[in-house]
């Protein structure tokens, strides 16, 4: 429906604002090259949060794929998007 499209677009622009203007430049580990344990810590946290929320907001996909396949498929997409 039209309101779902508007909600999706608002979500996109909110995420864009957060990534570009709100989060610290080192959120994704840009300045922690000497400490591999800290590398991408913000991205890993975001990945985990998105996976948890996706289970709630995409229940039919989650039920169809099952928890392991859902996490694996979405996790792969998030790795290339969030952690790149």
mmCIF file of N, CA and C in Angstrom:
data_model
loop_
_atom_site.group_PDB
_atom_site.id
_atom_site.type_symbol
_atom_site.label_atom_id
_atom_site.label_comp_id
_atom_site.label_asym_id
_atom_site.label_seq_id
_atom_site.Cartn_x
_atom_site.Cartn_y
_atom_site.Cartn_z
ATOM 1 N N UNK A 1 0.834 -1.182 0.000
ATOM 2 C CA UNK A 1 0.000 0.000 0.000
ATOM 3 C C UNK A 1 0.877 1.242 0.000
ATOM 4 N N UNK A 2 0.243 2.384 -0.215
ATOM 5 C CA UNK A 2 0.974 3.643 -0.324
ATOM 6 C C UNK A 2 1.678 4.013 0.973
ATOM 7 N N UNK A 3 1.038 3.759 2.113
ATOM 8 C CA UNK A 3 1.661 4.111 3.389
ATOM 9 C C UNK A 3 2.890 3.240 3.669
ATOM 10 N N UNK A 4 2.889 1.989 3.203
ATOM 11 C CA UNK A 4 4.065 1.132 3.366
ATOM 12 C C UNK A 4 5.237 1.677 2.561
ATOM 13 N N UNK A 5 4.956 2.150 1.368
ATOM 14 C CA UNK A 5 6.004 2.743 0.535
ATOM 15 C C UNK A 5 6.573 3.995 1.165
ATOM 16 N N UNK A 6 5.691 4.811 1.741
ATOM 17 C CA UNK A 6 6.143 6.018 2.417
ATOM 18 C C UNK A 6 6.983 5.671 3.642
ATOM 19 N N UNK A 7 6.584 4.640 4.380
ATOM 20 C CA UNK A 7 7.329 4.204 5.549
ATOM 21 C C UNK A 7 8.704 3.680 5.142
ATOM 22 N N UNK A 8 8.749 2.909 4.063
ATOM 23 C CA UNK A 8 10.025 2.382 3.580
ATOM 24 C C UNK A 8 10.954 3.518 3.153
ATOM 25 N N UNK A 9 10.416 4.501 2.446
ATOM 26 C CA UNK A 9 11.239 5.627 2.015
ATOM 27 C C UNK A 9 11.731 6.435 3.220
ATOM 28 N N UNK A 10 10.869 6.655 4.198
ATOM 29 C CA UNK A 10 11.280 7.376 5.406
ATOM 30 C C UNK A 10 12.379 6.609 6.141
ATOM 31 N N UNK A 11 12.247 5.277 6.197
ATOM 32 C CA UNK A 11 13.276 4.451 6.823
ATOM 33 C C UNK A 11 14.600 4.551 6.095
ATOM 34 N N UNK A 12 14.543 4.562 4.775
ATOM 35 C CA UNK A 12 15.759 4.699 3.971
ATOM 36 C C UNK A 12 16.471 6.007 4.274
ATOM 37 N N UNK A 13 15.717 7.107 4.268
ATOM 38 C CA UNK A 13 16.334 8.412 4.492
ATOM 39 C C UNK A 13 16.835 8.563 5.922
ATOM 40 N N UNK A 14 16.158 7.941 6.881
ATOM 41 C CA UNK A 14 16.634 7.965 8.259
ATOM 42 C C UNK A 14 17.965 7.221 8.378
ATOM 43 N N UNK A 15 18.046 6.052 7.777
ATOM 44 C CA UNK A 15 19.302 5.294 7.790
ATOM 45 C C UNK A 15 20.407 6.079 7.100
ATOM 46 N N UNK A 16 20.081 6.704 5.989
ATOM 47 C CA UNK A 16 21.059 7.515 5.267
ATOM 48 C C UNK A 16 21.572 8.656 6.149
ATOM 49 N N UNK A 17 20.665 9.328 6.838
ATOM 50 C CA UNK A 17 21.051 10.407 7.736
ATOM 51 C C UNK A 17 21.966 9.895 8.848
ATOM 52 N N UNK A 18 21.592 8.770 9.440
ATOM 53 C CA UNK A 18 22.420 8.210 10.510
ATOM 54 C C UNK A 18 23.824 7.868 10.023
ATOM 55 N N UNK A 19 23.897 7.201 8.889
ATOM 56 C CA UNK A 19 25.195 6.761 8.374
ATOM 57 C C UNK A 19 26.069 7.923 7.931
ATOM 58 N N UNK A 20 25.460 8.943 7.341
ATOM 59 C CA UNK A 20 26.247 10.025 6.769
ATOM 60 C C UNK A 20 26.511 11.183 7.722
ATOM 61 N N UNK A 21 25.571 11.456 8.638
ATOM 62 C CA UNK A 21 25.683 12.679 9.420
ATOM 63 C C UNK A 21 25.743 12.497 10.936
ATOM 64 N N UNK A 22 25.254 11.392 11.455
ATOM 65 C CA UNK A 22 25.132 11.262 12.902
ATOM 66 C C UNK A 22 26.248 10.412 13.507
ATOM 67 N N UNK A 23 26.515 9.263 12.914
ATOM 68 C CA UNK A 23 27.501 8.347 13.491
ATOM 69 C C UNK A 23 28.909 8.909 13.398
ATOM 70 N N UNK A 24 29.685 8.621 14.394
ATOM 71 C CA UNK A 24 31.087 9.010 14.427
ATOM 72 C C UNK A 24 31.800 8.413 13.211
ATOM 73 N N UNK A 25 32.733 9.141 12.605
ATOM 74 C CA UNK A 25 33.441 8.603 11.426
ATOM 75 C C UNK A 25 34.151 7.275 11.701
ATOM 76 N N UNK A 26 34.510 7.026 12.957
ATOM 77 C CA UNK A 26 35.199 5.787 13.299
ATOM 78 C C UNK A 26 34.248 4.670 13.707
ATOM 79 N N UNK A 27 32.939 4.882 13.528
ATOM 80 C CA UNK A 27 31.945 3.890 13.926
ATOM 81 C C UNK A 27 32.213 2.529 13.300
ATOM 82 N N UNK A 28 32.646 2.518 12.050
ATOM 83 C CA UNK A 28 32.903 1.267 11.354
ATOM 84 C C UNK A 28 34.358 0.834 11.444
ATOM 85 N N UNK A 29 35.120 1.437 12.334
ATOM 86 C CA UNK A 29 36.487 1.003 12.582
ATOM 87 C C UNK A 29 37.513 1.607 11.656
ATOM 88 N N UNK A 30 37.248 2.764 11.120
ATOM 89 C CA UNK A 30 38.174 3.375 10.164
ATOM 90 C C UNK A 30 39.522 3.710 10.788
ATOM 91 N N UNK A 31 39.539 3.980 12.085
ATOM 92 C CA UNK A 31 40.784 4.422 12.711
ATOM 93 C C UNK A 31 41.270 3.429 13.771
ATOM 94 N N UNK A 32 40.980 2.165 13.589
ATOM 95 C CA UNK A 32 41.408 1.160 14.566
ATOM 96 C C UNK A 32 42.211 0.050 13.897
ATOM 97 N N UNK A 33 42.937 0.391 12.850
ATOM 98 C CA UNK A 33 43.670 -0.624 12.084
ATOM 99 C C UNK A 33 44.698 -1.358 12.927
ATOM 100 N N UNK A 34 45.204 -0.720 13.973
ATOM 101 C CA UNK A 34 46.187 -1.393 14.815
ATOM 102 C C UNK A 34 45.533 -2.337 15.818
ATOM 103 N N UNK A 35 44.215 -2.252 15.976
ATOM 104 C CA UNK A 35 43.494 -3.093 16.927
ATOM 105 C C UNK A 35 42.425 -3.886 16.179
ATOM 106 N N UNK A 36 42.777 -5.078 15.703
ATOM 107 C CA UNK A 36 41.844 -5.870 14.893
ATOM 108 C C UNK A 36 40.601 -6.286 15.658
ATOM 109 N N UNK A 37 40.677 -6.371 16.986
ATOM 110 C CA UNK A 37 39.505 -6.742 17.774
ATOM 111 C C UNK A 37 38.429 -5.661 17.703
ATOM 112 N N UNK A 38 38.833 -4.414 17.448
ATOM 113 C CA UNK A 38 37.886 -3.306 17.387
ATOM 114 C C UNK A 38 37.429 -3.014 15.962
ATOM 115 N N UNK A 39 38.086 -3.579 14.985
ATOM 116 C CA UNK A 39 37.764 -3.299 13.592
ATOM 117 C C UNK A 39 36.308 -3.644 13.292
ATOM 118 N N UNK A 40 35.575 -2.722 12.735
ATOM 119 C CA UNK A 40 34.169 -2.882 12.338
ATOM 120 C C UNK A 40 33.216 -3.170 13.502
ATOM 121 N N UNK A 41 33.569 -2.769 14.703
ATOM 122 C CA UNK A 41 32.701 -3.078 15.835
ATOM 123 C C UNK A 41 31.324 -2.428 15.688
ATOM 124 N N UNK A 42 31.272 -1.215 15.168
ATOM 125 C CA UNK A 42 29.985 -0.566 14.940
ATOM 126 C C UNK A 42 29.178 -1.293 13.876
ATOM 127 N N UNK A 43 29.851 -1.702 12.817
ATOM 128 C CA UNK A 43 29.174 -2.431 11.748
ATOM 129 C C UNK A 43 28.657 -3.777 12.209
ATOM 130 N N UNK A 44 29.433 -4.457 13.054
ATOM 131 C CA UNK A 44 28.991 -5.753 13.572
ATOM 132 C C UNK A 44 27.776 -5.586 14.477
ATOM 133 N N UNK A 45 27.779 -4.534 15.281
ATOM 134 C CA UNK A 45 26.617 -4.258 16.126
ATOM 135 C C UNK A 45 25.391 -3.932 15.300
ATOM 136 N N UNK A 46 25.580 -3.136 14.250
ATOM 137 C CA UNK A 46 24.463 -2.784 13.375
ATOM 138 C C UNK A 46 23.935 -4.031 12.665
ATOM 139 N N UNK A 47 24.840 -4.881 12.219
ATOM 140 C CA UNK A 47 24.443 -6.130 11.543
ATOM 141 C C UNK A 47 23.580 -6.987 12.470
ATOM 142 N N UNK A 48 24.012 -7.135 13.691
ATOM 143 C CA UNK A 48 23.278 -7.930 14.671
ATOM 144 C C UNK A 48 21.903 -7.334 14.944
ATOM 145 N N UNK A 49 21.851 -6.011 15.099
ATOM 146 C CA UNK A 49 20.580 -5.338 15.352
ATOM 147 C C UNK A 49 19.614 -5.511 14.183
ATOM 148 N N UNK A 50 20.110 -5.342 12.961
ATOM 149 C CA UNK A 50 19.253 -5.479 11.777
ATOM 150 C C UNK A 50 18.729 -6.904 11.658
ATOM 151 N N UNK A 51 19.568 -7.897 11.923
ATOM 152 C CA UNK A 51 19.114 -9.293 11.878
ATOM 153 C C UNK A 51 17.991 -9.540 12.887
ATOM 154 N N UNK A 52 18.135 -9.013 14.099
ATOM 155 C CA UNK A 52 17.096 -9.180 15.117
ATOM 156 C C UNK A 52 15.798 -8.504 14.700
ATOM 157 N N UNK A 53 15.881 -7.300 14.188
ATOM 158 C CA UNK A 53 14.682 -6.556 13.781
ATOM 159 C C UNK A 53 14.032 -7.200 12.554
ATOM 160 N N UNK A 54 14.830 -7.721 11.656
ATOM 161 C CA UNK A 54 14.284 -8.338 10.444
ATOM 162 C C UNK A 54 13.428 -9.556 10.781
ATOM 163 N N UNK A 55 13.802 -10.294 11.817
ATOM 164 C CA UNK A 55 12.985 -11.434 12.247
ATOM 165 C C UNK A 55 11.602 -10.970 12.658
ATOM 166 N N UNK A 56 11.527 -9.825 13.319
ATOM 167 C CA UNK A 56 10.256 -9.289 13.801
ATOM 168 C C UNK A 56 9.435 -8.701 12.658
ATOM 169 N N UNK A 57 10.088 -7.937 11.777
ATOM 170 C CA UNK A 57 9.370 -7.220 10.731
ATOM 171 C C UNK A 57 9.188 -8.009 9.436
ATOM 172 N N UNK A 58 9.833 -9.148 9.305
ATOM 173 C CA UNK A 58 9.695 -9.992 8.107
ATOM 174 C C UNK A 58 9.369 -11.428 8.533
ATOM 175 N N UNK A 59 8.286 -11.632 9.290
ATOM 176 C CA UNK A 59 8.021 -12.960 9.839
ATOM 177 C C UNK A 59 7.749 -14.034 8.790
ATOM 178 N N UNK A 60 7.125 -13.669 7.680
ATOM 179 C CA UNK A 60 6.824 -14.693 6.671
ATOM 180 C C UNK A 60 8.103 -15.180 5.988
ATOM 181 N N UNK A 61 9.033 -14.281 5.720
ATOM 182 C CA UNK A 61 10.305 -14.692 5.124
ATOM 183 C C UNK A 61 11.095 -15.529 6.124
ATOM 184 N N UNK A 62 11.094 -15.084 7.392
ATOM 185 C CA UNK A 62 11.798 -15.816 8.445
ATOM 186 C C UNK A 62 11.231 -17.226 8.584
ATOM 187 N N UNK A 63 9.893 -17.343 8.571
ATOM 188 C CA UNK A 63 9.253 -18.654 8.709
ATOM 189 C C UNK A 63 9.526 -19.538 7.497
ATOM 190 N N UNK A 64 9.541 -18.939 6.307
ATOM 191 C CA UNK A 64 9.768 -19.704 5.083
ATOM 192 C C UNK A 64 11.190 -20.253 5.000
ATOM 193 N N UNK A 65 12.157 -19.436 5.361
ATOM 194 C CA UNK A 65 13.559 -19.845 5.245
ATOM 195 C C UNK A 65 14.061 -20.628 6.452
ATOM 196 N N UNK A 66 13.506 -20.329 7.612
ATOM 197 C CA UNK A 66 14.029 -20.904 8.844
ATOM 198 C C UNK A 66 15.123 -20.010 9.394
ATOM 199 N N UNK A 67 15.405 -20.127 10.681
ATOM 200 C CA UNK A 67 16.345 -19.202 11.306
ATOM 201 C C UNK A 67 17.765 -19.234 10.742
ATOM 202 N N UNK A 68 18.279 -20.406 10.448
ATOM 203 C CA UNK A 68 19.653 -20.504 9.972
ATOM 204 C C UNK A 68 19.819 -19.907 8.579
ATOM 205 N N UNK A 69 18.944 -20.281 7.651
ATOM 206 C CA UNK A 69 19.038 -19.762 6.281
ATOM 207 C C UNK A 69 18.744 -18.265 6.246
ATOM 208 N N UNK A 70 17.773 -17.833 7.045
ATOM 209 C CA UNK A 70 17.427 -16.405 7.101
ATOM 210 C C UNK A 70 18.637 -15.590 7.554
ATOM 211 N N UNK A 71 19.251 -15.997 8.649
ATOM 212 C CA UNK A 71 20.418 -15.279 9.176
ATOM 213 C C UNK A 71 21.590 -15.326 8.203
ATOM 214 N N UNK A 72 21.791 -16.462 7.581
ATOM 215 C CA UNK A 72 22.894 -16.613 6.644
ATOM 216 C C UNK A 72 22.709 -15.729 5.412
ATOM 217 N N UNK A 73 21.522 -15.780 4.818
ATOM 218 C CA UNK A 73 21.257 -14.995 3.603
ATOM 219 C C UNK A 73 21.296 -13.498 3.888
ATOM 220 N N UNK A 74 20.548 -13.072 4.897
ATOM 221 C CA UNK A 74 20.518 -11.650 5.224
ATOM 222 C C UNK A 74 21.882 -11.194 5.737
ATOM 223 N N UNK A 75 22.540 -12.037 6.508
ATOM 224 C CA UNK A 75 23.872 -11.698 7.006
ATOM 225 C C UNK A 75 24.864 -11.460 5.885
ATOM 226 N N UNK A 76 24.790 -12.273 4.836
ATOM 227 C CA UNK A 76 25.688 -12.091 3.687
ATOM 228 C C UNK A 76 25.435 -10.754 3.001
ATOM 229 N N UNK A 77 24.172 -10.405 2.843
ATOM 230 C CA UNK A 77 23.848 -9.112 2.242
ATOM 231 C C UNK A 77 24.335 -7.963 3.117
ATOM 232 N N UNK A 78 24.115 -8.101 4.414
ATOM 233 C CA UNK A 78 24.526 -7.042 5.331
ATOM 234 C C UNK A 78 26.040 -6.902 5.384
ATOM 235 N N UNK A 79 26.749 -8.020 5.299
ATOM 236 C CA UNK A 79 28.210 -7.954 5.310
ATOM 237 C C UNK A 79 28.725 -7.108 4.159
ATOM 238 N N UNK A 80 28.166 -7.291 2.990
ATOM 239 C CA UNK A 80 28.641 -6.544 1.841
ATOM 240 C C UNK A 80 28.156 -5.094 1.874
ATOM 241 N N UNK A 81 27.034 -4.831 2.560
ATOM 242 C CA UNK A 81 26.489 -3.475 2.592
ATOM 243 C C UNK A 81 26.978 -2.701 3.817
ATOM 244 N N UNK A 82 26.789 -3.250 4.996
ATOM 245 C CA UNK A 82 27.107 -2.545 6.245
ATOM 246 C C UNK A 82 28.598 -2.519 6.521
ATOM 247 N N UNK A 83 29.290 -3.595 6.259
ATOM 248 C CA UNK A 83 30.697 -3.681 6.639
ATOM 249 C C UNK A 83 31.662 -3.287 5.530
ATOM 250 N N UNK A 84 31.148 -2.879 4.387
ATOM 251 C CA UNK A 84 32.055 -2.525 3.291
ATOM 252 C C UNK A 84 32.497 -1.072 3.378
#
